[in-house]
Amino acid sequence: MRLVTRFLFFGWLTSVCCARGSGGATDVVSVRVEPVTATLDSVDGAAVSQPFALIGVQRDGAERQLPSAAWALDSLRVGSIDASGLFSADGSTGGDSIVTGSIVLGAATLFGTAHAIVNVHRTLLGAGVGPNVVDLF
């Protein structure tokens, strides 16, 4: 397999290669991560999670999920990602993490990226205001 070129646009990196095969992983010519952007809202410290999937596009245009993908984050400040592509945040810190899914096919490694955005919402109550007051509005 010989790597020909790479293009980066809108959250996914496409690597086009000269693989030959019969419908197997070697027929994958590009990959992307879905969803491209996941916005998660943590309310009052609640944990949130989002599964990501690496999708392979084959030479004939057919698409399929690639379950043997490796996953990484650019920073562990906001959350973490497990081997299955599940992003998790504990709700303590908000921010944007770049999620990278990759797969090795022969001599080429194909990468796709996405964003996991965590918004943290806190209910702040003044002195002497009970927690049930929020439910009244």
PDB file of N, CA and C in Angstrom, residues 12-93:
ATOM      1  N   TRP A  12     -12.412  16.239   9.272  1.00  0.00           N
ATOM      2  CA  TRP A  12     -11.924  14.900   8.978  1.00  0.00           C
ATOM      3  C   TRP A  12     -10.778  14.936   8.011  1.00  0.00           C
ATOM      4  N   LEU A  13      -9.873  14.044   8.221  1.00  0.00           N
ATOM      5  CA  LEU A  13      -8.692  13.937   7.400  1.00  0.00           C
ATOM      6  C   LEU A  13      -8.881  12.717   6.517  1.00  0.00           C
ATOM      7  N   THR A  14      -8.705  12.911   5.246  1.00  0.00           N
ATOM      8  CA  THR A  14      -8.884  11.827   4.300  1.00  0.00           C
ATOM      9  C   THR A  14      -7.527  11.432   3.746  1.00  0.00           C
ATOM     10  N   SER A  15      -7.218  10.190   3.793  1.00  0.00           N
ATOM     11  CA  SER A  15      -6.007   9.675   3.164  1.00  0.00           C
ATOM     12  C   SER A  15      -6.436   8.760   2.030  1.00  0.00           C
ATOM     13  N   VAL A  16      -5.949   9.027   0.866  1.00  0.00           N
ATOM     14  CA  VAL A  16      -6.287   8.214  -0.295  1.00  0.00           C
ATOM     15  C   VAL A  16      -5.092   7.320  -0.561  1.00  0.00           C
ATOM     16  N   CYS A  17      -5.336   6.033  -0.715  1.00  0.00           N
ATOM     17  CA  CYS A  17      -4.225   5.121  -0.908  1.00  0.00           C
ATOM     18  C   CYS A  17      -4.522   4.154  -2.037  1.00  0.00           C
ATOM     19  N   CYS A  18      -3.555   3.467  -2.399  1.00  0.00           N
ATOM     20  CA  CYS A  18      -3.638   2.568  -3.557  1.00  0.00           C
ATOM     21  C   CYS A  18      -3.818   1.125  -3.126  1.00  0.00           C
ATOM     22  N   ALA A  19      -4.732   0.854  -2.251  1.00  0.00           N
ATOM     23  CA  ALA A  19      -4.968  -0.507  -1.763  1.00  0.00           C
ATOM     24  C   ALA A  19      -5.804  -1.286  -2.759  1.00  0.00           C
ATOM     25  N   ARG A  20      -5.541  -2.560  -2.815  1.00  0.00           N
ATOM     26  CA  ARG A  20      -6.361  -3.443  -3.637  1.00  0.00           C
ATOM     27  C   ARG A  20      -6.876  -4.557  -2.748  1.00  0.00           C
ATOM     28  N   GLY A  21      -8.105  -4.939  -2.961  1.00  0.00           N
ATOM     29  CA  GLY A  21      -8.673  -6.007  -2.152  1.00  0.00           C
ATOM     30  C   GLY A  21     -10.040  -6.370  -2.666  1.00  0.00           C
ATOM     31  N   SER A  22     -10.756  -7.147  -1.878  1.00  0.00           N
ATOM     32  CA  SER A  22     -12.072  -7.600  -2.307  1.00  0.00           C
ATOM     33  C   SER A  22     -13.103  -7.272  -1.243  1.00  0.00           C
ATOM     34  N   GLY A  23     -13.234  -5.973  -0.942  1.00  0.00           N
ATOM     35  CA  GLY A  23     -14.247  -5.564   0.015  1.00  0.00           C
ATOM     36  C   GLY A  23     -13.789  -5.556   1.453  1.00  0.00           C
ATOM     37  N   GLY A  24     -12.532  -5.887   1.716  1.00  0.00           N
ATOM     38  CA  GLY A  24     -12.020  -5.895   3.081  1.00  0.00           C
ATOM     39  C   GLY A  24     -11.515  -4.526   3.484  1.00  0.00           C
ATOM     40  N   ALA A  25     -10.819  -4.488   4.622  1.00  0.00           N
ATOM     41  CA  ALA A  25     -10.310  -3.224   5.139  1.00  0.00           C
ATOM     42  C   ALA A  25      -9.345  -2.559   4.170  1.00  0.00           C
ATOM     43  N   THR A  26      -8.663  -3.334   3.331  1.00  0.00           N
ATOM     44  CA  THR A  26      -7.709  -2.727   2.398  1.00  0.00           C
ATOM     45  C   THR A  26      -8.398  -1.952   1.294  1.00  0.00           C
ATOM     46  N   ASP A  27      -9.710  -2.081   1.124  1.00  0.00           N
ATOM     47  CA  ASP A  27     -10.445  -1.298   0.135  1.00  0.00           C
ATOM     48  C   ASP A  27     -10.890   0.051   0.695  1.00  0.00           C
ATOM     49  N   VAL A  28     -10.569   0.345   1.952  1.00  0.00           N
ATOM     50  CA  VAL A  28     -10.927   1.623   2.555  1.00  0.00           C
ATOM     51  C   VAL A  28      -9.988   2.689   1.995  1.00  0.00           C
ATOM     52  N   VAL A  29     -10.572   3.751   1.434  1.00  0.00           N
ATOM     53  CA  VAL A  29      -9.770   4.815   0.847  1.00  0.00           C
ATOM     54  C   VAL A  29      -9.807   6.101   1.659  1.00  0.00           C
ATOM     55  N   SER A  30     -10.755   6.218   2.592  1.00  0.00           N
ATOM     56  CA  SER A  30     -10.799   7.381   3.468  1.00  0.00           C
ATOM     57  C   SER A  30     -11.578   7.033   4.723  1.00  0.00           C
ATOM     58  N   VAL A  31     -11.394   7.846   5.754  1.00  0.00           N
ATOM     59  CA  VAL A  31     -12.111   7.636   7.011  1.00  0.00           C
ATOM     60  C   VAL A  31     -12.610   8.977   7.531  1.00  0.00           C
ATOM     61  N   ARG A  32     -13.606   8.894   8.402  1.00  0.00           N
ATOM     62  CA  ARG A  32     -14.098  10.075   9.106  1.00  0.00           C
ATOM     63  C   ARG A  32     -14.625   9.631  10.464  1.00  0.00           C
ATOM     64  N   VAL A  33     -14.676  10.554  11.394  1.00  0.00           N
ATOM     65  CA  VAL A  33     -15.225  10.283  12.715  1.00  0.00           C
ATOM     66  C   VAL A  33     -16.632  10.858  12.764  1.00  0.00           C
ATOM     67  N   GLU A  34     -17.556  10.082  13.281  1.00  0.00           N
ATOM     68  CA  GLU A  34     -18.935  10.546  13.486  1.00  0.00           C
ATOM     69  C   GLU A  34     -19.275  10.455  14.947  1.00  0.00           C
ATOM     70  N   PRO A  35     -19.970  11.426  15.495  1.00  0.00           N
ATOM     71  CA  PRO A  35     -20.342  12.683  14.858  1.00  0.00           C
ATOM     72  C   PRO A  35     -19.118  13.594  14.718  1.00  0.00           C
ATOM     73  N   VAL A  36     -19.184  14.532  13.763  1.00  0.00           N
ATOM     74  CA  VAL A  36     -18.072  15.463  13.538  1.00  0.00           C
ATOM     75  C   VAL A  36     -17.931  16.394  14.738  1.00  0.00           C
ATOM     76  N   THR A  37     -19.048  16.815  15.309  1.00  0.00           N
ATOM     77  CA  THR A  37     -19.052  17.643  16.514  1.00  0.00           C
ATOM     78  C   THR A  37     -20.118  17.122  17.465  1.00  0.00           C
ATOM     79  N   ALA A  38     -19.719  16.889  18.699  1.00  0.00           N
ATOM     80  CA  ALA A  38     -20.670  16.482  19.739  1.00  0.00           C
ATOM     81  C   ALA A  38     -20.623  17.545  20.832  1.00  0.00           C
ATOM     82  N   THR A  39     -21.778  18.150  21.109  1.00  0.00           N
ATOM     83  CA  THR A  39     -21.872  19.140  22.173  1.00  0.00           C
ATOM     84  C   THR A  39     -22.622  18.511  23.332  1.00  0.00           C
ATOM     85  N   LEU A  40     -21.951  18.424  24.464  1.00  0.00           N
ATOM     86  CA  LEU A  40     -22.507  17.775  25.650  1.00  0.00           C
ATOM     87  C   LEU A  40     -22.717  18.831  26.727  1.00  0.00           C
ATOM     88  N   ASP A  41     -23.880  18.808  27.370  1.00  0.00           N
ATOM     89  CA  ASP A  41     -24.207  19.759  28.425  1.00  0.00           C
ATOM     90  C   ASP A  41     -24.263  19.045  29.763  1.00  0.00           C
ATOM     91  N   SER A  42     -23.347  19.425  30.645  1.00  0.00           N
ATOM     92  CA  SER A  42     -23.326  18.886  32.003  1.00  0.00           C
ATOM     93  C   SER A  42     -24.010  19.903  32.911  1.00  0.00           C
ATOM     94  N   VAL A  43     -25.062  19.474  33.590  1.00  0.00           N
ATOM     95  CA  VAL A  43     -25.807  20.360  34.478  1.00  0.00           C
ATOM     96  C   VAL A  43     -25.478  19.993  35.921  1.00  0.00           C
ATOM     97  N   ASP A  44     -24.981  20.965  36.640  1.00  0.00           N
ATOM     98  CA  ASP A  44     -24.649  20.805  38.058  1.00  0.00           C
ATOM     99  C   ASP A  44     -23.723  19.623  38.331  1.00  0.00           C
ATOM    100  N   GLY A  45     -22.735  19.476  37.486  1.00  0.00           N
ATOM    101  CA  GLY A  45     -21.705  18.460  37.714  1.00  0.00           C
ATOM    102  C   GLY A  45     -22.032  17.061  37.256  1.00  0.00           C
ATOM    103  N   ALA A  46     -23.117  16.886  36.513  1.00  0.00           N
ATOM    104  CA  ALA A  46     -23.482  15.545  36.035  1.00  0.00           C
ATOM    105  C   ALA A  46     -22.485  15.068  34.975  1.00  0.00           C
ATOM    106  N   ALA A  47     -22.124  13.795  35.043  1.00  0.00           N
ATOM    107  CA  ALA A  47     -21.254  13.195  34.039  1.00  0.00           C
ATOM    108  C   ALA A  47     -22.005  13.075  32.711  1.00  0.00           C
ATOM    109  N   VAL A  48     -21.277  13.234  31.608  1.00  0.00           N
ATOM    110  CA  VAL A  48     -21.860  13.118  30.274  1.00  0.00           C
ATOM    111  C   VAL A  48     -20.950  12.248  29.416  1.00  0.00           C
ATOM    112  N   SER A  49     -21.532  11.618  28.398  1.00  0.00           N
ATOM    113  CA  SER A  49     -20.729  10.778  27.509  1.00  0.00           C
ATOM    114  C   SER A  49     -21.302  10.819  26.096  1.00  0.00           C
ATOM    115  N   GLN A  50     -20.448  10.447  25.134  1.00  0.00           N
ATOM    116  CA  GLN A  50     -20.833  10.427  23.722  1.00  0.00           C
ATOM    117  C   GLN A  50     -20.008   9.369  23.011  1.00  0.00           C
ATOM    118  N   PRO A  51     -20.668   8.407  22.340  1.00  0.00           N
ATOM    119  CA  PRO A  51     -19.900   7.444  21.544  1.00  0.00           C
ATOM    120  C   PRO A  51     -19.487   8.060  20.207  1.00  0.00           C
ATOM    121  N   PHE A  52     -18.261   7.786  19.794  1.00  0.00           N
ATOM    122  CA  PHE A  52     -17.763   8.178  18.478  1.00  0.00           C
ATOM    123  C   PHE A  52     -17.509   6.918  17.674  1.00  0.00           C
ATOM    124  N   ALA A  53     -17.599   7.033  16.357  1.00  0.00           N
ATOM    125  CA  ALA A  53     -17.361   5.894  15.465  1.00  0.00           C
ATOM    126  C   ALA A  53     -16.432   6.328  14.339  1.00  0.00           C
ATOM    127  N   LEU A  54     -15.512   5.448  13.968  1.00  0.00           N
ATOM    128  CA  LEU A  54     -14.664   5.679  12.814  1.00  0.00           C
ATOM    129  C   LEU A  54     -15.322   4.978  11.630  1.00  0.00           C
ATOM    130  N   ILE A  55     -15.658   5.759  10.621  1.00  0.00           N
ATOM    131  CA  ILE A  55     -16.350   5.250   9.439  1.00  0.00           C
ATOM    132  C   ILE A  55     -15.358   5.173   8.284  1.00  0.00           C
ATOM    133  N   GLY A  56     -15.267   4.009   7.671  1.00  0.00           N
ATOM    134  CA  GLY A  56     -14.405   3.828   6.507  1.00  0.00           C
ATOM    135  C   GLY A  56     -15.219   3.917   5.235  1.00  0.00           C
ATOM    136  N   VAL A  57     -14.694   4.650   4.267  1.00  0.00           N
ATOM    137  CA  VAL A  57     -15.323   4.744   2.947  1.00  0.00           C
ATOM    138  C   VAL A  57     -14.498   3.894   1.998  1.00  0.00           C
ATOM    139  N   GLN A  58     -15.159   2.931   1.381  1.00  0.00           N
ATOM    140  CA  GLN A  58     -14.469   2.015   0.487  1.00  0.00           C
ATOM    141  C   GLN A  58     -14.398   2.580  -0.929  1.00  0.00           C
ATOM    142  N   ARG A  59     -13.530   1.995  -1.707  1.00  0.00           N
ATOM    143  CA  ARG A  59     -13.304   2.423  -3.088  1.00  0.00           C
ATOM    144  C   ARG A  59     -14.607   2.523  -3.895  1.00  0.00           C
ATOM    145  N   ASP A  60     -15.560   1.623  -3.632  1.00  0.00           N
ATOM    146  CA  ASP A  60     -16.829   1.629  -4.365  1.00  0.00           C
ATOM    147  C   ASP A  60     -17.860   2.591  -3.781  1.00  0.00           C
ATOM    148  N   GLY A  61     -17.474   3.348  -2.724  1.00  0.00           N
ATOM    149  CA  GLY A  61     -18.379   4.313  -2.100  1.00  0.00           C
ATOM    150  C   GLY A  61     -19.143   3.764  -0.912  1.00  0.00           C
ATOM    151  N   ALA A  62     -19.098   2.471  -0.706  1.00  0.00           N
ATOM    152  CA  ALA A  62     -19.780   1.877   0.452  1.00  0.00           C
ATOM    153  C   ALA A  62     -19.081   2.336   1.735  1.00  0.00           C
ATOM    154  N   GLU A  63     -19.875   2.478   2.793  1.00  0.00           N
ATOM    155  CA  GLU A  63     -19.338   2.914   4.074  1.00  0.00           C
ATOM    156  C   GLU A  63     -19.609   1.862   5.136  1.00  0.00           C
ATOM    157  N   ARG A  64     -18.677   1.760   6.090  1.00  0.00           N
ATOM    158  CA  ARG A  64     -18.881   0.837   7.198  1.00  0.00           C
ATOM    159  C   ARG A  64     -18.081   1.313   8.398  1.00  0.00           C
ATOM    160  N   GLN A  65     -18.580   0.971   9.573  1.00  0.00           N
ATOM    161  CA  GLN A  65     -17.876   1.309  10.801  1.00  0.00           C
ATOM    162  C   GLN A  65     -16.647   0.419  10.933  1.00  0.00           C
ATOM    163  N   LEU A  66     -15.552   1.005  11.398  1.00  0.00           N
ATOM    164  CA  LEU A  66     -14.302   0.271  11.588  1.00  0.00           C
ATOM    165  C   LEU A  66     -14.105   0.039  13.087  1.00  0.00           C
ATOM    166  N   PRO A  67     -14.473  -1.135  13.589  1.00  0.00           N
ATOM    167  CA  PRO A  67     -14.450  -1.381  15.029  1.00  0.00           C
ATOM    168  C   PRO A  67     -13.048  -1.486  15.621  1.00  0.00           C
ATOM    169  N   SER A  68     -12.026  -1.687  14.810  1.00  0.00           N
ATOM    170  CA  SER A  68     -10.667  -1.847  15.353  1.00  0.00           C
ATOM    171  C   SER A  68      -9.906  -0.530  15.400  1.00  0.00           C
ATOM    172  N   ALA A  69     -10.612   0.590  15.431  1.00  0.00           N
ATOM    173  CA  ALA A  69      -9.972   1.900  15.474  1.00  0.00           C
ATOM    174  C   ALA A  69      -9.275   2.127  16.808  1.00  0.00           C
ATOM    175  N   ALA A  70      -8.227   2.929  16.771  1.00  0.00           N
ATOM    176  CA  ALA A  70      -7.566   3.407  17.990  1.00  0.00           C
ATOM    177  C   ALA A  70      -8.070   4.830  18.233  1.00  0.00           C
ATOM    178  N   TRP A  71      -8.231   5.200  19.504  1.00  0.00           N
ATOM    179  CA  TRP A  71      -8.804   6.501  19.856  1.00  0.00           C
ATOM    180  C   TRP A  71      -7.857   7.301  20.736  1.00  0.00           C
ATOM    181  N   ALA A  72      -7.861   8.624  20.536  1.00  0.00           N
ATOM    182  CA  ALA A  72      -7.025   9.516  21.345  1.00  0.00           C
ATOM    183  C   ALA A  72      -7.690  10.884  21.441  1.00  0.00           C
ATOM    184  N   LEU A  73      -7.316  11.632  22.479  1.00  0.00           N
ATOM    185  CA  LEU A  73      -7.755  13.010  22.668  1.00  0.00           C
ATOM    186  C   LEU A  73      -6.529  13.909  22.666  1.00  0.00           C
ATOM    187  N   ASP A  74      -6.709  15.155  22.231  1.00  0.00           N
ATOM    188  CA  ASP A  74      -5.590  16.090  22.264  1.00  0.00           C
ATOM    189  C   ASP A  74      -5.283  16.553  23.682  1.00  0.00           C
ATOM    190  N   SER A  75      -6.262  16.456  24.574  1.00  0.00           N
ATOM    191  CA  SER A  75      -6.078  16.866  25.965  1.00  0.00           C
ATOM    192  C   SER A  75      -7.024  16.069  26.852  1.00  0.00           C
ATOM    193  N   LEU A  76      -6.546  15.665  28.002  1.00  0.00           N
ATOM    194  CA  LEU A  76      -7.387  14.939  28.954  1.00  0.00           C
ATOM    195  C   LEU A  76      -7.997  15.881  29.985  1.00  0.00           C
ATOM    196  N   ARG A  77      -7.880  17.180  29.776  1.00  0.00           N
ATOM    197  CA  ARG A  77      -8.416  18.172  30.712  1.00  0.00           C
ATOM    198  C   ARG A  77      -9.939  18.123  30.771  1.00  0.00           C
ATOM    199  N   VAL A  78     -10.579  17.913  29.631  1.00  0.00           N
ATOM    200  CA  VAL A  78     -12.041  17.960  29.559  1.00  0.00           C
ATOM    201  C   VAL A  78     -12.674  16.597  29.787  1.00  0.00           C
ATOM    202  N   GLY A  79     -12.042  15.550  29.299  1.00  0.00           N
ATOM    203  CA  GLY A  79     -12.622  14.216  29.416  1.00  0.00           C
ATOM    204  C   GLY A  79     -11.635  13.150  29.005  1.00  0.00           C
ATOM    205  N   SER A  80     -12.154  11.954  28.779  1.00  0.00           N
ATOM    206  CA  SER A  80     -11.325  10.823  28.358  1.00  0.00           C
ATOM    207  C   SER A  80     -12.082  10.039  27.294  1.00  0.00           C
ATOM    208  N   ILE A  81     -11.352   9.173  26.590  1.00  0.00           N
ATOM    209  CA  ILE A  81     -11.984   8.327  25.579  1.00  0.00           C
ATOM    210  C   ILE A  81     -11.455   6.910  25.749  1.00  0.00           C
ATOM    211  N   ASP A  82     -12.350   5.941  25.659  1.00  0.00           N
ATOM    212  CA  ASP A  82     -11.923   4.554  25.856  1.00  0.00           C
ATOM    213  C   ASP A  82     -11.655   3.868  24.516  1.00  0.00           C
ATOM    214  N   ALA A  83     -11.277   2.614  24.562  1.00  0.00           N
ATOM    215  CA  ALA A  83     -10.901   1.856  23.371  1.00  0.00           C
ATOM    216  C   ALA A  83     -12.050   1.664  22.389  1.00  0.00           C
ATOM    217  N   SER A  84     -13.294   1.793  22.851  1.00  0.00           N
ATOM    218  CA  SER A  84     -14.445   1.630  21.960  1.00  0.00           C
ATOM    219  C   SER A  84     -14.881   2.948  21.317  1.00  0.00           C
ATOM    220  N   GLY A  85     -14.248   4.067  21.701  1.00  0.00           N
ATOM    221  CA  GLY A  85     -14.622   5.372  21.152  1.00  0.00           C
ATOM    222  C   GLY A  85     -15.613   6.135  22.013  1.00  0.00           C
ATOM    223  N   LEU A  86     -15.825   5.702  23.258  1.00  0.00           N
ATOM    224  CA  LEU A  86     -16.764   6.387  24.145  1.00  0.00           C
ATOM    225  C   LEU A  86     -16.042   7.525  24.864  1.00  0.00           C
ATOM    226  N   PHE A  87     -16.452   8.756  24.561  1.00  0.00           N
ATOM    227  CA  PHE A  87     -15.915   9.940  25.233  1.00  0.00           C
ATOM    228  C   PHE A  87     -16.730  10.164  26.501  1.00  0.00           C
ATOM    229  N   SER A  88     -16.034  10.424  27.616  1.00  0.00           N
ATOM    230  CA  SER A  88     -16.714  10.666  28.892  1.00  0.00           C
ATOM    231  C   SER A  88     -16.104  11.880  29.563  1.00  0.00           C
ATOM    232  N   ALA A  89     -16.975  12.706  30.165  1.00  0.00           N
ATOM    233  CA  ALA A  89     -16.538  13.866  30.940  1.00  0.00           C
ATOM    234  C   ALA A  89     -17.252  13.829  32.279  1.00  0.00           C
ATOM    235  N   ASP A  90     -16.542  14.190  33.336  1.00  0.00           N
ATOM    236  CA  ASP A  90     -17.129  14.104  34.674  1.00  0.00           C
ATOM    237  C   ASP A  90     -17.932  15.339  35.067  1.00  0.00           C
ATOM    238  N   GLY A  91     -18.001  16.350  34.203  1.00  0.00           N
ATOM    239  CA  GLY A  91     -18.810  17.524  34.477  1.00  0.00           C
ATOM    240  C   GLY A  91     -18.113  18.589  35.303  1.00  0.00           C
ATOM    241  N   SER A  92     -16.847  18.381  35.635  1.00  0.00           N
ATOM    242  CA  SER A  92     -16.135  19.365  36.441  1.00  0.00           C
ATOM    243  C   SER A  92     -15.496  20.462  35.609  1.00  0.00           C
ATOM    244  N   THR A  93     -15.183  20.168  34.339  1.00  0.00           N
ATOM    245  CA  THR A  93     -14.502  21.121  33.475  1.00  0.00           C
ATOM    246  C   THR A  93     -15.123  21.112  32.092  1.00  0.00           C
TER     247      THR A  93
END
